[in-house]
Amino acid sequence: MAKGKRRFLVRMKNKLLVITAIFLLAFLALVGRLIYINVKDGKRYEKIVLAQQSYDSIEIPYRRGDILDRNGTQLATSEKVYNLIIEPKNILQSDEVKDATVAALTKYFDLSESEIEKALEDSTSLYKKMLKKLDYEQVQPFNDFVATKDGKNVKGVWFEEEYERYYPYGSLACHALGFTVSGNVGQGGIEGYYSEELNGINGREYGYLTQELTLERTTKAPVNGYNVISTIDANAQNIVEKEISTFMNETGARNVSVLVMDPNSGEVLAMANSNTYDLNESYEDSAIEYMFEARNIDYLLTDAEVKKYFAVEEGETLSEEKTMLKSMLENKDIAASEKIKNIPEDFRLICLNKAWRNYIISDGFEPGSTYKTFTIAGALEDSVLQGDETFYCEGKYDVEDRTINCHNHSGHGEITLEQSLMYSCNVALMRIALAEGRTTFSKYQNVFGFGKQTGVDLPGEASGLIYDENTLNNVELATSSFGQGLTVTMMQIGAAFCSVINGGDYYEPHMVQQIVDENGGTINNIEPTVLRKTISAEASEKFRQMLFNVVDAGTAQKAKVEGYTIGGKTGTAEKLPRGNNKYLLSFIGFAPVENPQVVVYVTVDEPNVEDQANSGLGTIIAQSIFEELLPYMNIYQTEEVASEGDPNVGDQGATPIYSGEAPDEQLQQDIDGEGSSNGDTTGDNTGTTGDDTGDDAGMTGDDTGDDAGMTGGDTGGDTGTASGDAGGDAGASGDGTGGNGT
């Protein structure tokens, strides 16, 4: 027995040894393989493992920069708000956690249990947005509770941070500032032009579970946007808007616009249009409600875009929907709020575009007699005039086969050059322009920047429409001399006028003076830029005195402010179609005459008065602004005893341009397809026509359209104005052609 047992044990041991050796070799082979794999493909497999682990990423929003006025007042800022986020998966980990969390949410926020229960139905979700744009005061009590012993079971609730654009002063400078839409996209104004500088770069927080199941987080901090310091003075802006509001409430008009500039730098101190809107509610009904009020509905219905909306092709009829809409709009017994509820979305967008549009830079208009400033300035500078000339005005002037009237049909008689400006004599200006000739007149239109964009740092600038030298025939030359037959923007007139009274330096107008980072470090200083010389310092000094006399004893006597020397020029332009007694009144002035510190330009489009042409309303509004603005700006009184002026010279308003049939095409300003006033002004198939309209009329701006004699920077082709014998816009068509007023 013993011998057999020994033999069995030896045999077993040998087998065991073999098996062990096999397993050992296999293990060594496995280890070797693992080492090989780790060396060759370790990184790739590590990424696969990590990719299968729990991983999250949270975007950290940047803060859009502030827009400040020149004194550091916040005009636009971004405030942090919080979105309430819940994680159903974590809330449902136990009944205790769920009950505590639901109780806390219903206590501290405007949420019902049913709303929370519905959100918890997606039990695997880790992200449910429950409330948006909560402020810090709404969030803090909840956070304080969670930090206590009683709130320890509240789980799966956190707050997502973002920023909301906020305008502390509501509608103040709305057209100059613009606003933002979703995604921090600037829309119009400074917000649109400087959107790239105002925006920053989002940051991100990354989190993942390691192989040891510990949470690791990596944060890439956001880069906040730069702050923009504008040239706007909030107090000056407030003064201007208050005076506009007073006028609109007491009298009213289609539109009133005011531009205030520093003539020695081109900086815009204030820029305001009537019918403002709250920048915090730019898409709300409140932005357009004024258009539907009984006193304004006619203005809306005669707007170029609205007329186009209701236009039909020849042989077609207006659709039933549009017929009902038009009928409702025309009914002045229906409240404005009720009308807005029943307008279609495409029509609402037209109205919003109209509300957002910045008239001062985007709309062209015939300037009237303010343009005489540049006609005379060019003639003096080129020595066409010496300053001692006299002119005889008999109330009309024959140019080729046309008779063009002065606003004073009885005539001014023998007058000096200075009196021609004081009394705003059309006949004298026509004589001056014809003496200049087309070459010199066209030269100074270009020197003063008409027919091209000024380069102001705002989106949507138009170029205006002027005759080029080749088509500046005698009739067009005559009517252009007193500011009819061509179109300009307020910004063009403002920048050009500054050069006339500041010594001849044409500054590029601008809205922003500095860009800084969030710590106040300077990123960019925007210095005043002189683009060219328009007239000599000697001619400028002479012109300041002439403009002073216009206010002292001429047609602008209503602009006087006791103790101050003010110079300026009035304008009254008859609108198309001629003969409808619709006028655009204006006044541009400066103070003090000895050392100009501020320019104020006012336009009043179709005031709600019986006799628009003789009202002098542009001058009156400017006077009220000067009266409050000059003391605020620390501009001291320099005139001890004010002149009594000339009581025989008053608001010599415009007479109808001509007695025949008026042209039926009006200059249109089309808003581009972006849904705002951001785009440049366009004019498809728009124009002004007279009885003898030429196909190649010859008016130019930056980008000339097809066969368009009259084109501006962004005015489309097939735009025409009267060339041939007379221009409808020029006011020189038909028999007995008249002039514009003062």
XYZ file of C-alpha atoms in Angstrom:
742
model
C 0.000 0.000 0.000
C 2.696 2.455 0.974
C 4.680 1.851 -2.170
C 1.627 2.460 -4.439
C 0.737 5.685 -2.629
C 4.230 7.016 -3.126
C 4.001 6.378 -6.825
C 0.655 8.295 -6.997
C 2.036 11.300 -5.187
C 5.056 11.587 -7.438
C 2.874 11.400 -10.501
C 0.524 14.069 -9.141
C 3.366 16.337 -8.236
C 4.760 16.112 -11.705
C 1.392 16.995 -13.218
C 0.940 19.877 -10.823
C 4.361 21.180 -11.676
C 3.551 21.114 -15.376
C 0.216 22.854 -14.875
C 1.786 25.492 -12.676
C 4.452 26.104 -15.241
C 1.832 26.486 -17.949
C -0.169 28.983 -15.894
C 2.968 30.893 -15.008
C 3.966 31.148 -18.626
C 0.445 32.260 -19.572
C 0.486 34.881 -16.824
C 3.868 36.147 -17.939
C 2.607 36.295 -21.486
C -0.462 38.260 -20.343
C 1.657 40.692 -18.365
C 3.926 41.118 -21.336
C 0.928 41.738 -23.571
C -0.481 44.314 -21.194
C 2.848 46.078 -21.035
C 2.995 46.071 -24.813
C -0.558 47.423 -25.158
C 0.066 50.072 -22.532
C 3.179 51.290 -24.256
C 1.704 51.200 -27.738
C -1.989 52.216 -27.240
C -2.241 53.330 -23.621
C -3.258 56.906 -24.382
C -5.968 55.847 -26.759
C -7.525 53.442 -24.282
C -7.275 56.029 -21.516
C -9.349 58.436 -23.593
C -11.947 55.733 -24.210
C -12.224 55.078 -20.491
C -12.487 58.751 -19.641
C -15.085 59.258 -22.360
C -17.275 56.655 -20.668
C -17.110 58.424 -17.347
C -19.543 61.087 -16.113
C -18.606 64.463 -17.666
C -20.221 67.897 -17.728
C -19.502 71.335 -19.174
C -21.036 74.661 -18.120
C -20.712 77.853 -20.182
C -19.747 80.951 -18.205
C -21.169 84.038 -19.930
C -19.119 87.167 -20.477
C -20.416 90.580 -19.477
C -21.140 92.962 -22.353
C -19.431 96.299 -21.810
C -21.207 99.444 -20.650
C -21.971 102.501 -22.751
C -21.252 105.660 -20.791
C -21.823 109.324 -21.467
C -18.877 111.712 -21.588
C -19.163 112.296 -17.817
C -19.247 108.608 -16.852
C -23.020 108.227 -16.529
C -24.188 104.714 -17.433
C -26.454 104.815 -20.473
C -26.387 101.065 -21.127
C -25.184 98.314 -18.824
C -25.455 94.559 -18.288
C -26.896 93.178 -15.080
C -26.409 89.624 -13.850
C -29.588 87.545 -13.718
C -30.168 83.935 -12.704
C -32.051 81.037 -14.270
C -33.429 78.458 -11.814
C -32.281 74.974 -12.847
C -33.385 71.674 -11.263
C -31.938 68.161 -11.647
C -34.797 65.626 -11.440
C -32.420 62.662 -11.215
C -30.776 64.009 -8.057
C -33.995 65.300 -6.515
C -35.590 61.850 -6.856
C -32.743 60.004 -5.106
C -34.949 59.670 -2.020
C -38.374 60.738 -0.753
C -36.701 62.788 1.967
C -34.702 64.809 -0.559
C -37.668 65.203 -2.887
C -40.008 66.469 -0.167
C -37.441 68.942 1.203
C -36.565 70.270 -2.243
C -40.172 70.687 -3.437
C -41.093 72.445 -0.195
C -38.189 74.884 -0.526
C -38.921 75.648 -4.183
C -42.584 76.426 -3.556
C -41.719 78.565 -0.537
C -39.071 80.793 -2.109
C -40.200 80.954 -5.731
C -43.364 81.414 -7.693
C -43.704 77.724 -8.463
C -46.535 75.321 -7.699
C -46.121 71.684 -6.687
C -47.842 70.585 -9.887
C -45.317 72.476 -12.007
C -42.448 70.848 -10.142
C -44.005 67.385 -10.336
C -44.401 67.747 -14.074
C -40.731 68.680 -14.431
C -39.722 65.671 -12.310
C -41.452 63.266 -14.691
C -38.237 63.162 -16.710
C -36.499 61.255 -13.919
C -33.159 60.858 -15.720
C -32.705 64.544 -16.553
C -29.998 66.659 -14.970
C -31.182 69.979 -16.482
C -34.647 71.539 -16.337
C -34.982 75.324 -16.577
C -37.833 76.366 -14.291
C -37.541 80.159 -14.027
C -35.602 82.753 -15.995
C -34.010 86.124 -15.267
C -34.316 86.169 -11.504
C -32.450 88.969 -9.751
C -30.108 88.581 -6.795
C -32.771 89.549 -4.246
C -34.973 86.688 -5.444
C -32.190 84.109 -5.319
C -30.376 84.990 -2.108
C -33.058 83.913 0.456
C -33.135 80.442 -1.086
C -29.340 80.155 -1.002
C -29.295 81.290 2.629
C -31.860 78.610 3.551
C -29.936 75.818 1.786
C -26.841 76.747 3.784
C -28.673 76.103 7.086
C -29.237 72.814 8.925
C -32.912 72.829 7.880
C -31.971 73.025 4.216
C -29.389 70.244 4.158
C -31.723 67.851 2.324
C -32.413 70.263 -0.536
C -30.590 68.770 -3.510
C -30.469 69.133 -7.267
C -31.117 72.887 -7.470
C -28.699 75.476 -8.857
C -28.682 78.820 -10.656
C -27.405 79.437 -14.144
C -25.908 82.910 -14.502
C -26.342 85.190 -17.491
C -26.443 88.919 -18.234
C -29.360 91.046 -19.309
C -28.937 94.374 -21.137
C -30.441 97.246 -19.196
C -30.878 100.934 -20.006
C -31.123 102.934 -16.762
C -32.743 105.967 -18.416
C -35.260 104.117 -20.558
C -35.796 106.090 -23.748
C -32.992 108.635 -23.301
C -30.909 108.867 -26.492
C -32.654 105.751 -27.805
C -31.880 106.392 -31.472
C -28.250 107.187 -30.728
C -27.710 104.187 -28.437
C -29.646 101.437 -30.226
C -30.376 98.197 -28.370
C -29.448 94.516 -28.321
C -31.334 91.417 -29.352
C -30.793 87.783 -28.398
C -27.158 86.753 -28.319
C -25.813 90.216 -27.529
C -26.287 91.391 -31.105
C -26.288 95.168 -31.311
C -29.148 96.689 -33.244
C -28.672 100.251 -34.483
C -26.849 103.121 -32.829
C -23.693 102.712 -30.777
C -24.814 99.223 -29.737
C -24.741 98.143 -33.359
C -21.661 99.992 -34.575
C -19.468 99.015 -31.615
C -21.019 95.608 -30.948
C -17.735 93.758 -31.503
C -15.903 95.929 -28.951
C -18.741 95.693 -26.427
C -18.918 91.902 -26.666
C -16.489 89.575 -24.916
C -15.732 85.836 -25.042
C -17.628 83.229 -23.026
C -15.739 81.122 -20.531
C -16.424 77.475 -19.661
C -16.215 75.185 -16.659
C -15.368 71.547 -17.390
C -16.014 68.754 -14.876
C -15.443 64.968 -14.970
C -15.063 61.935 -12.690
C -11.589 60.432 -12.511
C -10.779 56.716 -12.339
C -10.892 57.078 -8.569
C -14.425 58.557 -8.946
C -13.389 61.965 -7.636
C -14.806 65.123 -9.300
C -12.250 67.258 -11.112
C -13.089 70.730 -12.493
C -11.204 73.024 -14.860
C -12.363 76.603 -15.454
C -11.604 78.849 -18.404
C -12.571 82.356 -17.275
C -14.701 84.542 -19.577
C -13.297 87.697 -21.147
C -15.651 90.615 -20.551
C -16.403 93.205 -23.218
C -14.905 96.673 -23.344
C -16.708 99.770 -22.078
C -17.479 102.494 -24.600
C -17.339 106.137 -23.506
C -19.557 108.134 -25.839
C -19.471 111.825 -26.702
C -23.076 112.194 -25.549
C -23.763 114.442 -22.591
C -26.729 112.915 -20.756
C -27.769 116.273 -19.301
C -27.643 118.007 -22.670
C -29.564 115.081 -24.165
C -32.188 115.407 -21.456
C -32.575 119.145 -22.119
C -33.090 118.517 -25.827
C -35.578 115.682 -25.326
C -37.547 117.701 -22.788
C -37.978 120.589 -25.228
C -38.971 118.235 -28.040
C -41.502 116.534 -25.766
C -42.984 119.879 -24.721
C -43.407 120.898 -28.336
C -44.925 117.561 -29.354
C -47.423 117.708 -26.481
C -48.420 121.315 -27.145
C -48.268 121.479 -30.953
C -47.118 118.236 -32.542
C -45.541 117.419 -35.905
C -44.754 114.537 -38.178
C -41.259 114.557 -36.700
C -38.931 116.831 -34.768
C -35.196 116.129 -34.675
C -32.351 117.917 -32.900
C -28.600 117.516 -33.330
C -26.154 119.181 -30.902
C -22.439 119.192 -31.777
C -19.139 120.548 -30.556
C -17.921 122.529 -33.600
C -14.301 122.247 -32.495
C -14.112 118.456 -32.471
C -17.055 117.011 -34.417
C -18.317 115.333 -31.237
C -22.076 114.772 -30.986
C -23.304 116.025 -27.615
C -26.970 115.182 -28.151
C -29.004 113.455 -30.833
C -32.763 113.193 -30.462
C -35.867 112.476 -32.497
C -39.460 112.869 -31.398
C -41.553 109.820 -30.548
C -38.910 107.971 -28.579
C -39.217 104.410 -27.308
C -38.036 102.618 -24.174
C -34.853 100.723 -24.987
C -35.781 98.125 -22.371
C -38.995 97.390 -24.308
C -37.944 98.022 -27.884
C -40.252 95.343 -29.337
C -43.288 96.150 -27.214
C -46.488 97.876 -28.339
C -45.425 101.000 -26.464
C -42.726 101.601 -29.089
C -45.270 102.103 -31.888
C -48.506 103.085 -30.165
C -48.067 106.804 -30.929
C -48.285 106.070 -34.681
C -51.862 104.814 -34.339
C -53.183 107.788 -32.375
C -55.802 109.874 -34.179
C -53.515 112.894 -34.647
C -50.714 110.764 -36.116
C -52.534 108.174 -38.198
C -52.407 110.325 -41.351
C -48.629 110.514 -40.998
C -48.487 106.725 -40.802
C -50.713 106.205 -43.832
C -48.620 108.587 -45.952
C -45.324 106.980 -44.941
C -43.462 105.652 -47.978
C -43.176 102.085 -46.655
C -46.821 101.976 -45.606
C -47.969 103.259 -48.991
C -45.852 100.576 -50.623
C -47.449 97.954 -48.335
C -50.933 98.878 -49.574
C -49.908 99.430 -53.199
C -51.300 97.155 -55.923
C -50.205 96.435 -59.445
C -52.198 97.900 -62.312
C -55.307 95.825 -62.947
C -55.208 94.200 -59.501
C -57.203 94.987 -56.379
C -56.183 95.180 -52.744
C -56.690 91.939 -50.861
C -59.615 91.646 -48.473
C -57.283 91.431 -45.463
C -55.411 94.588 -46.415
C -58.623 96.406 -47.279
C -59.982 95.690 -43.805
C -56.677 96.682 -42.219
C -56.573 99.999 -44.044
C -60.175 100.734 -43.166
C -59.464 100.050 -39.503
C -56.381 102.287 -39.533
C -58.303 105.146 -41.146
C -61.016 104.994 -38.485
C -59.916 107.607 -35.952
C -62.585 106.506 -33.477
C -60.783 103.224 -32.809
C -58.267 103.459 -29.979
C -54.584 103.065 -30.842
C -54.221 100.095 -28.498
C -57.076 98.275 -30.257
C -55.583 98.913 -33.677
C -52.236 97.457 -32.656
C -53.912 94.237 -31.484
C -55.290 93.666 -34.974
C -52.319 94.419 -37.204
C -50.467 91.538 -38.942
C -46.884 90.795 -38.031
C -45.392 92.075 -41.302
C -47.123 95.427 -40.836
C -46.023 95.544 -37.220
C -42.419 95.112 -38.366
C -42.769 98.090 -40.726
C -43.958 100.174 -37.783
C -41.129 98.997 -35.534
C -38.578 99.837 -38.229
C -40.092 103.285 -38.456
C -39.896 103.754 -34.679
C -36.267 102.584 -34.490
C -35.110 104.617 -37.490
C -32.679 107.444 -36.756
C -33.906 110.333 -38.903
C -30.771 112.402 -38.260
C -28.478 110.068 -40.190
C -30.801 107.866 -42.256
C -33.268 110.236 -43.920
C -32.649 112.641 -46.769
C -34.680 115.852 -47.085
C -34.542 119.140 -48.933
C -32.799 121.522 -46.520
C -34.157 124.815 -47.767
C -32.406 128.053 -46.933
C -29.908 126.642 -44.435
C -28.095 125.515 -47.591
C -27.544 129.163 -48.564
C -24.775 129.195 -45.957
C -22.664 126.890 -48.115
C -23.492 128.576 -51.422
C -22.213 131.905 -50.113
C -19.271 130.387 -48.227
C -18.007 128.684 -51.385
C -18.371 131.864 -53.418
C -16.431 133.877 -50.843
C -13.694 131.277 -50.538
C -13.193 131.036 -54.314
C -13.229 134.859 -54.644
C -16.372 134.814 -56.754
C -17.576 137.285 -54.119
C -15.537 139.917 -52.361
C -18.175 140.689 -49.750
C -19.134 144.176 -50.912
C -21.503 143.120 -53.697
C -25.108 144.257 -53.965
C -28.023 142.519 -55.636
C -31.372 143.711 -56.863
C -34.385 141.545 -56.056
C -37.669 142.248 -57.786
C -39.340 139.143 -56.371
C -38.531 136.761 -59.219
C -35.708 135.753 -61.505
C -35.742 134.329 -65.016
C -33.434 131.379 -65.589
C -33.491 130.174 -69.173
C -37.184 129.692 -69.935
C -38.252 129.425 -66.281
C -39.342 132.087 -63.820
C -38.291 131.340 -60.264
C -39.824 133.377 -57.473
C -38.313 134.713 -54.276
C -40.322 134.006 -51.141
C -40.971 137.765 -51.051
C -42.981 138.224 -54.231
C -42.760 141.990 -53.865
C -38.986 141.779 -53.920
C -36.320 142.926 -51.477
C -35.035 145.695 -53.705
C -31.349 146.613 -53.531
C -29.609 144.490 -50.880
C -26.047 143.737 -49.834
C -24.487 140.292 -49.646
C -24.975 140.283 -45.893
C -28.621 141.256 -46.277
C -29.157 138.501 -48.821
C -28.426 136.052 -45.986
C -30.275 138.083 -43.350
C -33.445 138.297 -45.445
C -32.903 134.884 -47.065
C -33.301 136.237 -50.581
C -33.649 133.524 -53.206
C -32.948 135.880 -56.108
C -29.599 136.975 -54.674
C -28.606 133.357 -54.065
C -29.507 132.345 -57.620
C -27.382 135.185 -58.971
C -24.476 134.081 -56.758
C -24.728 130.433 -57.833
C -24.878 131.343 -61.515
C -21.837 133.556 -61.029
C -20.039 130.625 -59.400
C -20.899 128.348 -62.271
C -21.425 124.613 -62.194
C -17.742 123.775 -61.619
C -17.242 125.917 -58.524
C -20.682 125.146 -57.103
C -20.144 121.406 -57.564
C -16.662 121.689 -56.074
C -17.976 123.125 -52.813
C -20.830 120.656 -52.605
C -18.098 118.043 -52.508
C -15.864 120.025 -50.132
C -18.726 120.393 -47.652
C -19.498 116.681 -47.895
C -22.869 116.631 -49.624
C -23.776 113.591 -51.691
C -21.587 111.288 -49.590
C -21.560 109.813 -46.111
C -19.926 111.789 -43.322
C -18.370 108.670 -41.773
C -20.109 109.101 -38.432
C -19.711 105.995 -36.286
C -23.336 104.875 -36.509
C -24.890 102.276 -38.826
C -27.433 103.182 -41.474
C -26.076 106.500 -42.737
C -27.559 107.827 -45.978
C -25.671 109.962 -48.501
C -28.225 112.441 -49.758
C -28.830 113.321 -53.398
C -27.112 116.120 -55.330
C -26.633 117.058 -58.973
C -23.205 116.245 -60.326
C -21.265 118.812 -62.313
C -22.208 117.362 -65.689
C -25.931 117.738 -65.130
C -25.905 120.849 -62.976
C -27.681 122.953 -65.594
C -28.642 126.551 -64.945
C -32.116 125.792 -63.594
C -30.829 123.069 -61.281
C -27.938 125.330 -60.280
C -30.343 128.143 -59.428
C -32.711 126.057 -57.303
C -29.895 124.136 -55.610
C -28.460 127.466 -54.438
C -31.294 127.863 -51.939
C -31.537 124.222 -50.916
C -34.263 122.691 -53.098
C -33.863 120.016 -55.707
C -31.230 118.194 -53.675
C -31.400 116.205 -50.467
C -29.125 116.087 -47.440
C -29.078 114.510 -44.014
C -29.009 116.426 -40.759
C -25.592 114.988 -40.001
C -24.226 116.347 -43.285
C -25.559 119.842 -42.612
C -24.350 119.748 -38.999
C -20.785 118.677 -39.854
C -20.510 121.147 -42.744
C -21.886 124.035 -40.674
C -19.361 123.332 -37.897
C -16.557 123.843 -40.413
C -18.005 127.162 -41.576
C -17.940 128.664 -38.086
C -14.870 126.978 -36.512
C -12.241 128.387 -38.857
C -12.777 126.013 -41.772
C -11.856 122.613 -40.294
C -14.165 119.787 -41.378
C -14.130 117.280 -38.521
C -15.364 113.760 -39.009
C -18.444 113.619 -36.769
C -18.254 110.937 -34.108
C -20.247 109.448 -31.238
C -17.497 107.729 -29.196
C -14.376 109.249 -27.685
C -12.778 106.312 -25.868
C -12.879 102.527 -25.445
C -11.634 101.118 -22.123
C -11.434 97.700 -20.485
C -13.366 96.739 -17.349
C -10.538 98.043 -15.160
C -10.461 101.428 -16.866
C -7.379 100.733 -18.978
C -7.413 102.561 -22.303
C -7.891 100.357 -25.350
C -8.468 103.089 -27.919
C -8.646 106.878 -27.833
C -10.749 108.239 -30.684
C -9.236 111.642 -31.301
C -10.973 114.400 -33.299
C -10.039 113.988 -36.951
C -9.858 116.882 -39.411
C -10.685 115.462 -42.832
C -10.157 118.614 -44.885
C -10.215 122.390 -44.984
C -13.433 123.872 -46.334
C -12.861 127.633 -46.087
C -10.153 129.891 -44.706
C -10.098 131.191 -41.134
C -10.649 134.716 -42.497
C -13.738 133.681 -44.448
C -15.011 131.788 -41.397
C -14.647 134.857 -39.185
C -16.524 136.978 -41.721
C -19.252 134.363 -41.952
C -19.737 134.174 -38.182
C -20.589 137.877 -38.187
C -22.986 137.447 -41.098
C -24.775 134.622 -39.276
C -24.923 136.744 -36.124
C -26.727 139.443 -38.108
C -29.276 136.877 -39.307
C -30.256 136.316 -35.659
C -29.757 139.900 -34.575
C -31.856 141.602 -37.248
C -32.793 138.998 -39.853
C -35.193 136.095 -40.237
C -33.925 134.255 -37.119
C -34.593 136.894 -34.481
C -36.700 134.432 -32.503
C -33.481 132.530 -31.692
C -32.176 135.305 -29.429
C -31.267 134.458 -25.837
C -30.685 137.374 -23.507
C -27.015 137.935 -22.713
C -25.676 135.625 -25.430
C -24.439 136.217 -28.952
C -26.012 133.662 -31.244
C -25.607 133.193 -34.970
C -27.563 130.963 -37.288
C -29.673 130.398 -40.362
C -33.294 129.466 -40.894
C -34.722 127.127 -43.499
C -38.209 126.491 -44.900
C -38.537 123.896 -47.633
C -41.775 123.027 -49.395
C -42.263 119.280 -49.515
C -43.421 117.102 -52.351
C -45.955 117.027 -53.801
C -45.783 120.796 -54.250
C -48.794 122.909 -53.499
C -50.057 120.883 -50.507
C -48.857 123.424 -47.943
C -46.561 120.856 -46.310
C -43.206 122.201 -45.136
C -40.073 121.179 -43.327
C -38.836 123.990 -41.088
C -35.329 124.191 -39.725
C -32.793 126.325 -37.907
C -29.097 125.779 -37.322
C -27.304 128.063 -34.894
C -24.223 128.413 -32.703
C -22.990 130.279 -29.633
C -21.146 132.328 -28.682
C -20.328 134.113 -31.931
C -16.886 135.228 -30.693
C -15.761 131.699 -29.845
C -18.243 129.022 -30.983
C -18.662 126.240 -28.411
C -21.880 124.551 -29.453
C -24.023 124.055 -32.566
C -27.758 123.301 -32.345
C -29.649 122.095 -35.414
C -33.436 121.653 -35.338
C -35.791 120.324 -38.018
C -39.585 120.303 -37.742
C -41.368 118.175 -40.314
C -44.994 119.174 -40.992
C -45.912 120.894 -37.710
C -49.555 120.728 -36.674
C -50.254 124.411 -37.326
C -52.427 126.079 -39.919
C -49.635 128.111 -41.520
C -46.567 125.885 -41.415
C -44.351 128.039 -43.621
C -44.592 131.214 -41.552
C -44.475 129.698 -38.069
C -40.723 129.908 -37.426
C -41.052 126.846 -35.196
C -37.567 125.496 -35.829
C -36.106 128.752 -34.550
C -38.395 128.819 -31.517
C -37.450 125.286 -30.430
C -33.752 126.067 -30.896
C -34.112 129.180 -28.732
C -35.656 127.195 -25.883
C -32.799 124.677 -26.093
C -30.123 127.391 -26.151
C -31.726 129.095 -23.174
C -31.193 126.061 -20.940
C -28.183 124.479 -22.618
C -25.789 127.458 -22.602
C -25.807 127.986 -18.799
C -25.444 124.242 -18.254
C -22.363 124.178 -20.499
C -20.847 127.072 -18.501
C -20.921 129.304 -21.556
C -20.944 132.773 -20.064
C -23.033 135.705 -21.164
C -21.082 138.215 -23.219
C -23.727 140.659 -24.413
C -24.671 143.337 -21.906
C -27.458 144.978 -23.910
C -29.328 143.009 -26.515
C -30.080 144.630 -29.848
C -33.691 145.461 -30.578
C -33.253 143.913 -33.994
C -35.361 144.812 -36.980
C -39.113 144.581 -36.369
C -39.749 144.823 -40.106
C -38.091 141.451 -40.722
C -40.036 138.450 -39.547
C -40.619 134.819 -40.398
C -40.732 135.308 -44.121
C -41.962 131.862 -44.954
C -42.013 129.919 -48.169
C -44.563 130.442 -50.889
C -45.626 127.543 -53.092
C -42.774 126.497 -55.334
C -44.876 126.801 -58.452
C -48.504 127.299 -59.365
C -48.914 124.401 -61.787
C -49.504 120.739 -61.187
C -47.166 119.211 -58.635
C -45.026 116.149 -59.413
C -46.544 113.027 -57.896
C -43.390 111.053 -57.011
C -41.842 111.635 -53.636
C -38.391 110.885 -52.387
C -38.669 107.588 -50.478
C -36.408 106.259 -47.780
C -36.561 102.478 -47.724
C -35.419 100.514 -44.699
C -33.226 97.540 -45.507
C -34.196 93.936 -44.901
C -32.500 93.547 -41.517
C -35.622 94.521 -39.639
C -34.127 97.675 -38.178
C -32.646 100.992 -39.033
C -29.193 99.474 -39.123
C -28.946 99.297 -42.866
C -28.218 102.098 -45.227
C -31.044 104.033 -46.758
C -32.214 102.612 -50.033
C -34.642 103.839 -52.609
C -35.876 101.381 -55.191
C -37.644 103.159 -58.008
C -37.764 106.299 -55.940
C -37.116 109.804 -56.896
C -38.443 113.236 -57.586
C -39.822 114.138 -60.935
C -40.875 117.336 -62.646
C -42.853 117.902 -65.778
C -39.762 117.329 -67.909
C -37.978 114.449 -66.244
C -34.747 113.231 -67.831
C -33.677 109.588 -67.795
C -30.127 110.549 -66.957
C -30.948 113.312 -64.579
C -27.538 113.544 -63.070
C -27.673 113.662 -59.301
C -24.927 111.840 -57.497
C -23.962 110.331 -54.200
C -21.495 107.582 -53.311
C -22.970 104.726 -55.328
C -24.768 105.757 -58.475
C -27.652 103.553 -59.615
C -28.659 102.507 -63.104
C -29.674 105.473 -65.267
C -30.300 107.380 -62.090
C -29.509 111.011 -62.400
C -30.388 111.405 -58.764
C -28.652 108.838 -56.606
C -27.304 108.798 -53.092
C -24.988 106.486 -51.247
C -27.492 103.661 -51.180
C -30.278 104.849 -53.410
C -31.218 102.306 -56.013
C -31.473 102.540 -59.749
C -34.258 103.987 -61.847
C -34.263 106.902 -59.487
C -35.042 110.060 -61.301
C -35.314 113.735 -60.816
C -36.153 116.350 -63.314
C -33.243 117.232 -65.471
C -34.399 118.315 -68.938
C -35.749 121.822 -68.589
C -36.609 121.846 -64.927
C -36.490 119.716 -61.808
C -39.586 118.915 -59.888
C -37.574 118.587 -56.712
C -35.677 121.632 -57.796
C -38.866 123.537 -57.761
C -38.209 124.757 -61.255
C -40.921 123.161 -63.314
C -44.073 124.563 -64.790
C -44.883 128.231 -65.074
C -44.182 130.719 -62.338
C -41.653 128.626 -60.438
C -41.273 129.819 -56.869
C -38.619 129.564 -54.231
C -38.400 128.285 -50.741
C -38.593 130.492 -47.727
C -36.209 131.556 -45.071
